[in-house]
PDB file of C-alpha atoms in Angstrom:
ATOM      1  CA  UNK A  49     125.561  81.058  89.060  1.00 39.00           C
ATOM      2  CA  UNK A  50     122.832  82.542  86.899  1.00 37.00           C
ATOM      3  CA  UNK A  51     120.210  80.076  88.144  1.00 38.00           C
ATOM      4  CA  UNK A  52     121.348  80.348  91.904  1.00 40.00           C
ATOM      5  CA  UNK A  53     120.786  84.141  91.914  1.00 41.00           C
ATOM      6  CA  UNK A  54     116.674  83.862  91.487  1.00 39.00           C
ATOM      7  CA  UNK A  55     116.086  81.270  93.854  1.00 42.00           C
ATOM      8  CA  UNK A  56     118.600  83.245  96.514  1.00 44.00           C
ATOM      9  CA  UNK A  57     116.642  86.606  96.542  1.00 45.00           C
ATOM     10  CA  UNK A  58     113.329  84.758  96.678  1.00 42.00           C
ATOM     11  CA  UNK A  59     113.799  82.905  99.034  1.00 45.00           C
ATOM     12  CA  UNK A  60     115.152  85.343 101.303  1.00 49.00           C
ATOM     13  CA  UNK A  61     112.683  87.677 100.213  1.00 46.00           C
ATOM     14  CA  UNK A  62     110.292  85.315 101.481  1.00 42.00           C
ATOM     15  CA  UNK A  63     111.726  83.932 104.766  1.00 40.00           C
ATOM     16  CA  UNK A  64     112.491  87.324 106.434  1.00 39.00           C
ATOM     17  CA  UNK A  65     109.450  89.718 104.967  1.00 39.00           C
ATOM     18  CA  UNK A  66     106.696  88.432 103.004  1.00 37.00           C
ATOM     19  CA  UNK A  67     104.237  90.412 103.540  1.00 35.00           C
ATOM     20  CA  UNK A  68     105.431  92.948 105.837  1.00 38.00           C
ATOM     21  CA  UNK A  69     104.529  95.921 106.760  1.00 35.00           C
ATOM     22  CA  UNK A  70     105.414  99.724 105.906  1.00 35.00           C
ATOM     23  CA  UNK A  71     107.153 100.791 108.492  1.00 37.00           C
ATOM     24  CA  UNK A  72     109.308  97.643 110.188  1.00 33.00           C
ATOM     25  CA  UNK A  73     110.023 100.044 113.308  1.00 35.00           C
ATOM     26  CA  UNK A  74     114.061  99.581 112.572  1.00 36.00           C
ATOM     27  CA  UNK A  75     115.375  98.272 116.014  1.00 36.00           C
ATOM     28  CA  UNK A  76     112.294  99.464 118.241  1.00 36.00           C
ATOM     29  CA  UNK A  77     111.056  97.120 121.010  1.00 38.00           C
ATOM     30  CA  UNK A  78     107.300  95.649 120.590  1.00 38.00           C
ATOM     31  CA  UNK A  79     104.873  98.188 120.992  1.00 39.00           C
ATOM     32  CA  UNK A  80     101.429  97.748 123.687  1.00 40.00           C
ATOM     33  CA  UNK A  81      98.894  96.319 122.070  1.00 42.00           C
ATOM     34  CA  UNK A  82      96.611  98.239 119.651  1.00 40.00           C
ATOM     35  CA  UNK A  83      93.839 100.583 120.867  1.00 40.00           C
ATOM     36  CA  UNK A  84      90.526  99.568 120.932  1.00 37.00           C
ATOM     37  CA  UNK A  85      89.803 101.701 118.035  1.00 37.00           C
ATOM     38  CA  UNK A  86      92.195  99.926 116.049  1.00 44.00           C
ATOM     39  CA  UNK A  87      91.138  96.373 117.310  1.00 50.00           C
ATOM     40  CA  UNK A  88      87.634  97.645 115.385  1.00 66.00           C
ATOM     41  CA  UNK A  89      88.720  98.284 112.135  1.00 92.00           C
ATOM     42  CA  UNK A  90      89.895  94.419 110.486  1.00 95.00           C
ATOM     43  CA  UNK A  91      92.198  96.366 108.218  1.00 95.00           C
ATOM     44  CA  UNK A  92      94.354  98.851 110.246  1.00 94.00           C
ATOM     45  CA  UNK A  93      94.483  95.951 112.666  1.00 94.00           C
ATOM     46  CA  UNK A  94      96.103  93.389 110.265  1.00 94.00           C
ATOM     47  CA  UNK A  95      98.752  96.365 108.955  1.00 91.00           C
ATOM     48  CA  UNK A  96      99.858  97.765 112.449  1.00 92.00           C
ATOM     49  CA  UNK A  97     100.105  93.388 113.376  1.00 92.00           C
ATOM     50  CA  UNK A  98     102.977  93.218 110.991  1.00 88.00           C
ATOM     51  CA  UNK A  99     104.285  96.869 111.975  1.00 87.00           C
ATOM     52  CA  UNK A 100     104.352  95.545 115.618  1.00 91.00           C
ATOM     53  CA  UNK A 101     105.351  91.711 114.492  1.00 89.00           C
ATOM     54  CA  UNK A 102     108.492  93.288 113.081  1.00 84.00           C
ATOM     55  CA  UNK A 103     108.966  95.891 115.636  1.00 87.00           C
ATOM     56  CA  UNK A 104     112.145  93.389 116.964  1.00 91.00           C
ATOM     57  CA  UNK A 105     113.293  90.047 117.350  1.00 93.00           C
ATOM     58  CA  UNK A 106     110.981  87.667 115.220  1.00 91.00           C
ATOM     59  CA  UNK A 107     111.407  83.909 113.998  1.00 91.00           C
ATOM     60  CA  UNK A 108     109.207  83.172 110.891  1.00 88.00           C
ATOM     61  CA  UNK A 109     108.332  80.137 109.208  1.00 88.00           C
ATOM     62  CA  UNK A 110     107.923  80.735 105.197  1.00 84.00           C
ATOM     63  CA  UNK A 111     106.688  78.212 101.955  1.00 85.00           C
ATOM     64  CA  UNK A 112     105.785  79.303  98.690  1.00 82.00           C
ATOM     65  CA  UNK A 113     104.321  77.258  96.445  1.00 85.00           C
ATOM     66  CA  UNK A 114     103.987  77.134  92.305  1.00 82.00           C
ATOM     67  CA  UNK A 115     102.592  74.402  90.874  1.00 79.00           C
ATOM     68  CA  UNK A 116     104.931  71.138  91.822  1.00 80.00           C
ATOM     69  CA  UNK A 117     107.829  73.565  93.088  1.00 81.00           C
ATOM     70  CA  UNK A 118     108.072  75.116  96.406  1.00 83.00           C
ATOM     71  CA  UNK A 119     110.186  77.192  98.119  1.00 82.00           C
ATOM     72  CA  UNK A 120     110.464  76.127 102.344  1.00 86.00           C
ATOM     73  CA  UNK A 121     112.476  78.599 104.673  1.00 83.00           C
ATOM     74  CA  UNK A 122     113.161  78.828 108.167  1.00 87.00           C
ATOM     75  CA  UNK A 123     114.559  82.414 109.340  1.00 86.00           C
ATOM     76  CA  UNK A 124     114.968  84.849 112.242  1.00 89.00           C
ATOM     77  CA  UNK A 125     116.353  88.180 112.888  1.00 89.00           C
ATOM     78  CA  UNK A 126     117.125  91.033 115.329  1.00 91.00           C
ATOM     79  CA  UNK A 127     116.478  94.100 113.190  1.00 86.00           C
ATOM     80  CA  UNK A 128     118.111  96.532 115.876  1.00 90.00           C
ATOM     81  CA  UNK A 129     121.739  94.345 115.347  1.00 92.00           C
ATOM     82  CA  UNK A 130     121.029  93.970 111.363  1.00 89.00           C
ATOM     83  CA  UNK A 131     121.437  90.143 112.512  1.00 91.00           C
ATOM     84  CA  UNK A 132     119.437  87.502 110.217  1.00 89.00           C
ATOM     85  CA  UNK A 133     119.234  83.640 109.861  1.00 91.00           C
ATOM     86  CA  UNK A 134     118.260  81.455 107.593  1.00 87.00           C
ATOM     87  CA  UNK A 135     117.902  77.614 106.444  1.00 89.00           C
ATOM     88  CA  UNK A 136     115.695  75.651 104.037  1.00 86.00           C
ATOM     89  CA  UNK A 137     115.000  74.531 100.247  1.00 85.00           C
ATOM     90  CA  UNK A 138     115.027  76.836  97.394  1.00 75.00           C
ATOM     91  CA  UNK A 139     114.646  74.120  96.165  1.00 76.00           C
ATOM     92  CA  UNK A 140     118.301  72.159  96.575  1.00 82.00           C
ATOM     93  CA  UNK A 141     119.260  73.538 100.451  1.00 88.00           C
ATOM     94  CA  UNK A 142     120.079  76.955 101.415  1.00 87.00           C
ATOM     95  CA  UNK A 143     121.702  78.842 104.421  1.00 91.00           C
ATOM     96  CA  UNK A 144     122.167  82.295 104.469  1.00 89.00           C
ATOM     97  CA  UNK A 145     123.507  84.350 107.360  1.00 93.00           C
ATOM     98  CA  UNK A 146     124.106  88.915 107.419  1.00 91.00           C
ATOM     99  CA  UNK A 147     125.809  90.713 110.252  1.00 94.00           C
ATOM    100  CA  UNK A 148     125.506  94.070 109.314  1.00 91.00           C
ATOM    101  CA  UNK A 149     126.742  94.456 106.189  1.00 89.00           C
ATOM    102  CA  UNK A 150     128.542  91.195 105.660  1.00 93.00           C
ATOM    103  CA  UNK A 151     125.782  88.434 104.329  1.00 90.00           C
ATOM    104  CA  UNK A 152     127.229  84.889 103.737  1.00 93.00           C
ATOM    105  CA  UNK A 153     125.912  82.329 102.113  1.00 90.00           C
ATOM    106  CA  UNK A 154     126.102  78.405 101.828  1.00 91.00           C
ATOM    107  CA  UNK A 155     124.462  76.595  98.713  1.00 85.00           C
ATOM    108  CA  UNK A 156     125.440  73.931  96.553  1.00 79.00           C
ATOM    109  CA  UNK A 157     124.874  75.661  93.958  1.00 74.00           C
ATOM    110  CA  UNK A 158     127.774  78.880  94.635  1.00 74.00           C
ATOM    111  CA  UNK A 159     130.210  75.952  93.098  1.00 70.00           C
ATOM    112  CA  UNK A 160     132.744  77.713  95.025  1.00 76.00           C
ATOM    113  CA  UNK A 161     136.215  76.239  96.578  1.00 85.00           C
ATOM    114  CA  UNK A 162     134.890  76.753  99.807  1.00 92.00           C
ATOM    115  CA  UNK A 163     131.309  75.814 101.850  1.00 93.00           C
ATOM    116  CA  UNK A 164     130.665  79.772 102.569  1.00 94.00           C
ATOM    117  CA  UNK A 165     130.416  82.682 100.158  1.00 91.00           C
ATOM    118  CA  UNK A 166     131.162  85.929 101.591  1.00 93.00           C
ATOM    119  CA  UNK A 167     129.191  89.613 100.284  1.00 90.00           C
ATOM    120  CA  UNK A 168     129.567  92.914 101.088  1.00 92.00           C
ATOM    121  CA  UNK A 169     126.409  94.393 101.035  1.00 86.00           C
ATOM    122  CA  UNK A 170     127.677  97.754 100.284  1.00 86.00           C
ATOM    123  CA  UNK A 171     129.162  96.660  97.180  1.00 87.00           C
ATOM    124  CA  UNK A 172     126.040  95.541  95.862  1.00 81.00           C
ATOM    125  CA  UNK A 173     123.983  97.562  93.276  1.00 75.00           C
ATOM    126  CA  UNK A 174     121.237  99.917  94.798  1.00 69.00           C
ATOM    127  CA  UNK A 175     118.653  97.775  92.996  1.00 66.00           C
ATOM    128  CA  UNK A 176     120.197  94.514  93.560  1.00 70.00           C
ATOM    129  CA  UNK A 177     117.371  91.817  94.844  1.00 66.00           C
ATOM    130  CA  UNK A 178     119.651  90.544  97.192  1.00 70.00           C
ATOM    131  CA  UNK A 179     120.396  93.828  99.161  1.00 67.00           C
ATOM    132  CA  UNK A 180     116.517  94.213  99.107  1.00 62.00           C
ATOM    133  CA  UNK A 181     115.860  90.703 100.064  1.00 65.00           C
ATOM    134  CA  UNK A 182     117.784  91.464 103.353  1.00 64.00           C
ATOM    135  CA  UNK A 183     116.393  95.220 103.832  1.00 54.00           C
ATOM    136  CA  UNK A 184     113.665  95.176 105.848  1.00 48.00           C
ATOM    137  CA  UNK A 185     112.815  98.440 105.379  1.00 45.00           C
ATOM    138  CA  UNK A 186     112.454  98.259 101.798  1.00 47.00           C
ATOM    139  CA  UNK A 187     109.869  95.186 102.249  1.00 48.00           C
ATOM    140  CA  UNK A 188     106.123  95.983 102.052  1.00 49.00           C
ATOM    141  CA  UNK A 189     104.774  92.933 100.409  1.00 74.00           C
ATOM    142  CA  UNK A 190     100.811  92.561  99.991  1.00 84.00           C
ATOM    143  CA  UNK A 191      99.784  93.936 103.423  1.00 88.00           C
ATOM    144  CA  UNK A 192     100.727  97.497 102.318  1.00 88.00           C
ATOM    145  CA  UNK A 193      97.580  97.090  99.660  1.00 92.00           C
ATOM    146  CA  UNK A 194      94.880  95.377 101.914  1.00 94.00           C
ATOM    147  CA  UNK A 195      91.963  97.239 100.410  1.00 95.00           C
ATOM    148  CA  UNK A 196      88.900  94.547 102.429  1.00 96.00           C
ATOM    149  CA  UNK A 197      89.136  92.500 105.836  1.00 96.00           C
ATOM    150  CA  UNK A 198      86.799  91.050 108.222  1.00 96.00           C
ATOM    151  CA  UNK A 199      86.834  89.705 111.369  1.00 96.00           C
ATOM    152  CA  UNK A 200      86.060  85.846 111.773  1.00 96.00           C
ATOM    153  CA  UNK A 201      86.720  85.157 115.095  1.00 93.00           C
ATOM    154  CA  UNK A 202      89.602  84.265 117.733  1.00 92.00           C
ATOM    155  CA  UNK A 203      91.892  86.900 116.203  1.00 95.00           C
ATOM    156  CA  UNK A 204      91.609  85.861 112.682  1.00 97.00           C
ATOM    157  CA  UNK A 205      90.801  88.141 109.150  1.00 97.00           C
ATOM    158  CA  UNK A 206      90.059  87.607 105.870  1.00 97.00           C
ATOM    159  CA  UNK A 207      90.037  89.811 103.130  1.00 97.00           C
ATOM    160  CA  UNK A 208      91.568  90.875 100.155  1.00 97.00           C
ATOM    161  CA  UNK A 209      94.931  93.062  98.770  1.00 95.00           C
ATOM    162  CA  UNK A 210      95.812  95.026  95.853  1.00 95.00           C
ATOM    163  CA  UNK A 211      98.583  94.525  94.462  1.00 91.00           C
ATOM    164  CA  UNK A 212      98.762  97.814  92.452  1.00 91.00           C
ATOM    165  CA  UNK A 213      97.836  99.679  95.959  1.00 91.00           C
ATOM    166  CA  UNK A 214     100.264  97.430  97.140  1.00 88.00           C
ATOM    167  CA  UNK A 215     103.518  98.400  94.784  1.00 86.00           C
ATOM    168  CA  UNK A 216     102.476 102.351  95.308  1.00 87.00           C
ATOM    169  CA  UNK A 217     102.490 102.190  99.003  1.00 82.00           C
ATOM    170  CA  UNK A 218     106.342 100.110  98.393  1.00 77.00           C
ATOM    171  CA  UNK A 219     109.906 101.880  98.795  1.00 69.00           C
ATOM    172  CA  UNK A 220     111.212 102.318  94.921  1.00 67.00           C
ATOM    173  CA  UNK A 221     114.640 100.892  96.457  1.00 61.00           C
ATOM    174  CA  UNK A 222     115.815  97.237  96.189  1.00 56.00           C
ATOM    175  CA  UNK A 223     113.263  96.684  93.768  1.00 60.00           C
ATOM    176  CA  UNK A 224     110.326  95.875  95.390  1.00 69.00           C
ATOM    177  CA  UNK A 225     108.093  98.156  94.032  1.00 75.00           C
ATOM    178  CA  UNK A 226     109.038  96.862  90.936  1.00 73.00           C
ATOM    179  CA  UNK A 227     108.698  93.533  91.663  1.00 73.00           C
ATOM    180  CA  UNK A 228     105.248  94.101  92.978  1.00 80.00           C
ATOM    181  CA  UNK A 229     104.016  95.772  89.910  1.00 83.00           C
ATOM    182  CA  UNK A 230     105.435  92.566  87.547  1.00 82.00           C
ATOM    183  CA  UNK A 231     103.945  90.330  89.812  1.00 82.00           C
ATOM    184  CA  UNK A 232     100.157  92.501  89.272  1.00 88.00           C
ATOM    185  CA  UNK A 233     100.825  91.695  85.604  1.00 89.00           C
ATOM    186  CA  UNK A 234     100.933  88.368  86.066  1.00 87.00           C
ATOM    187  CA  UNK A 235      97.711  88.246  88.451  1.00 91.00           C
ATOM    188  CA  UNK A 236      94.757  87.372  86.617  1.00 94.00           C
ATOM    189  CA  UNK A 237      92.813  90.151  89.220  1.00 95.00           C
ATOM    190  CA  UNK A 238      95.777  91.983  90.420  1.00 93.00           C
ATOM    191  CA  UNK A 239      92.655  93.986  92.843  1.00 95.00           C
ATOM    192  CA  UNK A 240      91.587  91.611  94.716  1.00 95.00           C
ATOM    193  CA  UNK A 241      94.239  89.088  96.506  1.00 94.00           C
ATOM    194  CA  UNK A 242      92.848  86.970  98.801  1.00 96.00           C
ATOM    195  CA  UNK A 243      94.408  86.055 102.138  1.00 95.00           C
ATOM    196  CA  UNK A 244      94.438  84.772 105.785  1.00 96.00           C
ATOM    197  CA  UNK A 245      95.629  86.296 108.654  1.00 95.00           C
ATOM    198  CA  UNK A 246      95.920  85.745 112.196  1.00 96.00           C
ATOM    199  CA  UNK A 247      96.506  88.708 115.384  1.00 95.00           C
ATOM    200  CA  UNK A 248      97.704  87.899 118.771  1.00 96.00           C
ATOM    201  CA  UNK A 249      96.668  89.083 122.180  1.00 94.00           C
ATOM    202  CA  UNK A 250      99.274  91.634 121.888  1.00 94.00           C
ATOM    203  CA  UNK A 251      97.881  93.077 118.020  1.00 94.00           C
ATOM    204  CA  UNK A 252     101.179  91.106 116.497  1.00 94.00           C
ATOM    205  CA  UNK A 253     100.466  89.597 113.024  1.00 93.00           C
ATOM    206  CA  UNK A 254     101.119  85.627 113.807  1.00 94.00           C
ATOM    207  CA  UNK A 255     100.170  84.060 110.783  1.00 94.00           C
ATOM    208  CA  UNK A 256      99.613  85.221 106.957  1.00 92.00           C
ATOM    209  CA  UNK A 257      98.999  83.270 103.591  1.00 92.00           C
ATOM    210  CA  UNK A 258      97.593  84.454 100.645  1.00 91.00           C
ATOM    211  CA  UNK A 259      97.233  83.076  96.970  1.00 92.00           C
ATOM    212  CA  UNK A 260      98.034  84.840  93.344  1.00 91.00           C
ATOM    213  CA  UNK A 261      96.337  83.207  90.869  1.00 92.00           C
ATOM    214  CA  UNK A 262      98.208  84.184  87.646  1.00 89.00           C
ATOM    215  CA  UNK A 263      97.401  83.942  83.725  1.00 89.00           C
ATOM    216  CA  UNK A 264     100.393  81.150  82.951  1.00 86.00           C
ATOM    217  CA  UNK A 265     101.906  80.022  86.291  1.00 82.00           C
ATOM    218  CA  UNK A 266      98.677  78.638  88.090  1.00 87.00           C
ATOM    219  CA  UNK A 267      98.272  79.447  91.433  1.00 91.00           C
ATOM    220  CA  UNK A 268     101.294  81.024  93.500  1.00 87.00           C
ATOM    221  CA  UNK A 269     100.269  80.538  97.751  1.00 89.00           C
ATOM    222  CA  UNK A 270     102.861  82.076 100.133  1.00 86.00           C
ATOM    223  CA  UNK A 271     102.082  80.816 103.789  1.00 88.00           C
ATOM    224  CA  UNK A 272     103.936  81.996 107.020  1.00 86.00           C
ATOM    225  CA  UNK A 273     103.915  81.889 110.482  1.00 90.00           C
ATOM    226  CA  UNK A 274     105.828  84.077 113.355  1.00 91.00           C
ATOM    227  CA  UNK A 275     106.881  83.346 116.868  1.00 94.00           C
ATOM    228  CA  UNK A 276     110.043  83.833 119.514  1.00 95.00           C
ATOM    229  CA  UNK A 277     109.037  87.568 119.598  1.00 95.00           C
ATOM    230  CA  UNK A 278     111.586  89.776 121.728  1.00 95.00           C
ATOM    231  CA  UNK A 279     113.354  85.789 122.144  1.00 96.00           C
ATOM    232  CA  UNK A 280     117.269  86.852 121.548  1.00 95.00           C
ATOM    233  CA  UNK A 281     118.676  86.096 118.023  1.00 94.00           C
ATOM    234  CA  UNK A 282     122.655  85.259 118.147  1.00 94.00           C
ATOM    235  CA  UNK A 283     124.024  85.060 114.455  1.00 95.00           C
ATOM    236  CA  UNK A 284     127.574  84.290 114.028  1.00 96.00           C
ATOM    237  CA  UNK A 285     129.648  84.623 110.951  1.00 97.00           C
ATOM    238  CA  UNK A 286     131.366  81.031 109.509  1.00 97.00           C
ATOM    239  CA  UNK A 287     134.496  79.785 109.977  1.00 97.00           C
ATOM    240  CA  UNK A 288     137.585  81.905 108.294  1.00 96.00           C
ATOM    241  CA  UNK A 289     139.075  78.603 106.985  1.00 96.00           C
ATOM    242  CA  UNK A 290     135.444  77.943 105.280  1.00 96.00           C
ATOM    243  CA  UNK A 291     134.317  81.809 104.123  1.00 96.00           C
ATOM    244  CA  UNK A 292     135.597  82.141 100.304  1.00 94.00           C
ATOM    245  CA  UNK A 293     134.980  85.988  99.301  1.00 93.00           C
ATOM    246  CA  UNK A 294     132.781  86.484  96.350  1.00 89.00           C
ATOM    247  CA  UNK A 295     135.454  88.429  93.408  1.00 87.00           C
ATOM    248  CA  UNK A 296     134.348  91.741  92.190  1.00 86.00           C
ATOM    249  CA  UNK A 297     132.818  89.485  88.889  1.00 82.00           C
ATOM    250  CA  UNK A 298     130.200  87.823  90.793  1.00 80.00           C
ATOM    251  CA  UNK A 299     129.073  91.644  92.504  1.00 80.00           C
ATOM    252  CA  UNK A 300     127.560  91.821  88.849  1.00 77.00           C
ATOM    253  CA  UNK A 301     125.060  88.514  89.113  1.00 73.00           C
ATOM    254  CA  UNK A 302     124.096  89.753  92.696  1.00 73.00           C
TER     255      UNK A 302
END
């Protein structure tokens, strides 16, 4: 159970919001595109992309990569219905579905009687990873430190992030200031994080990757893509007969 927790709340973390922005817009619906004024300055164009990315229903493609181990996720959610999906490899397979406050989860690893493990949310310690790696909100990843970007054509920036900026500009809860900060001590220039992104026709963020080179883990690349914007997202909860609830022991891994 120990070694399942990690790879859950990472890979969660970075199937639903790598990366995103300060202000996910809670249930809002898309915004218009971004002014002109906006369009000219790379930087606030790449932040407000993942601001208006997350603004409602989003599907997202996610890897991240260390060395010979990777991490490949497929998710989508409806922020306004606290609905979210996901599937992939972190690295054995992993499925992971939260209505509201109720997040279950399917993995080999649980070793539990049953195919489905059932959490209450609410139960969960205020800094638990797992309640951040399902709170949007609480997500502001690298983009929340892009210090540099330029323009280089067809909707696509360059630039870099601080990380340091980064884990000021982040929400104290669930941990991800936190986790921003350890992951600056493990960057060999913790200032200047390079990445990729791309911006639609309607100033949504479609695309993002970006690489941490670190003092004794080599090179750690996060890539991701996002599509099916305002596309309904229907998440439905297991089957009773395969849901096993997680005992008030197991509340203390999570």
């Amino acid at each position: 159970m120990r070694r399942l927790i990690p790879a859950i709340s990472i890979a969660l973390a970075a199937a639903l919001v790598a990366g995103c922005g300060t202000n996910s817009g809670g249930g809002s619906a898309p915004t218009s595109p971004a002014p002109a004024t906006s369009a000219a300055d790379p930087v606030v164009a790449v932040k407000q992309g993942m601001d208006r990315s997350l603004a409602g229903t989003v599907s997202m493609d996610a890897s991240v990569k260390a060395g010979t181990q990777s991490i490949t996720l497929n998710g989508k959610t409806d922020p306004a219905a606290r609905t979210i999906h996901v599937t992939g490899n972190a690295p054995e397979p992993i499925e992971a579905r939260l209505i509201g406050d109720a997040a279950y989860i399917k993995s080999d690893s649980l070793e539990s009687k049953k195919p489905w493990m059932k959490l209450d949310l609410s139960k969960l310690r205020p800094n638990s990873p797992l309640r951040q790696s399902f709170d949007l909100k609480s997500q502001t990843g690298i983009v929340g430190g892009i210090v540099t970007a330029e323009a280089t054509g067809n909707g696509r920036y360059k630039g870099t992030a601080d990380l340091e900026k980064a884990a000021a500009a982040a929400s104290a809860d669930g941990g991800m200031r936190q986790g921003l900060e350890s992951s600056a001590k493990l960057a060999k220039d913790p200032k200047a994080i390079p990445f990729e992104a791309t911006v639609d026709g309607e100033g949504r963020l479609t695309a993002l990757s970006y690489t941490i080179a670190t003092k004794t883990l080599g090179d750690l690349t996060t890539e991701m893509k996002m599509s099916d914007f305002g596309k309904p997202v229907t998440v439905t909860a297991p089957p009773a007969s395969e849901i096993e609830n997680a005992s008030e022991e197991m509340y203390k891994y999570f």
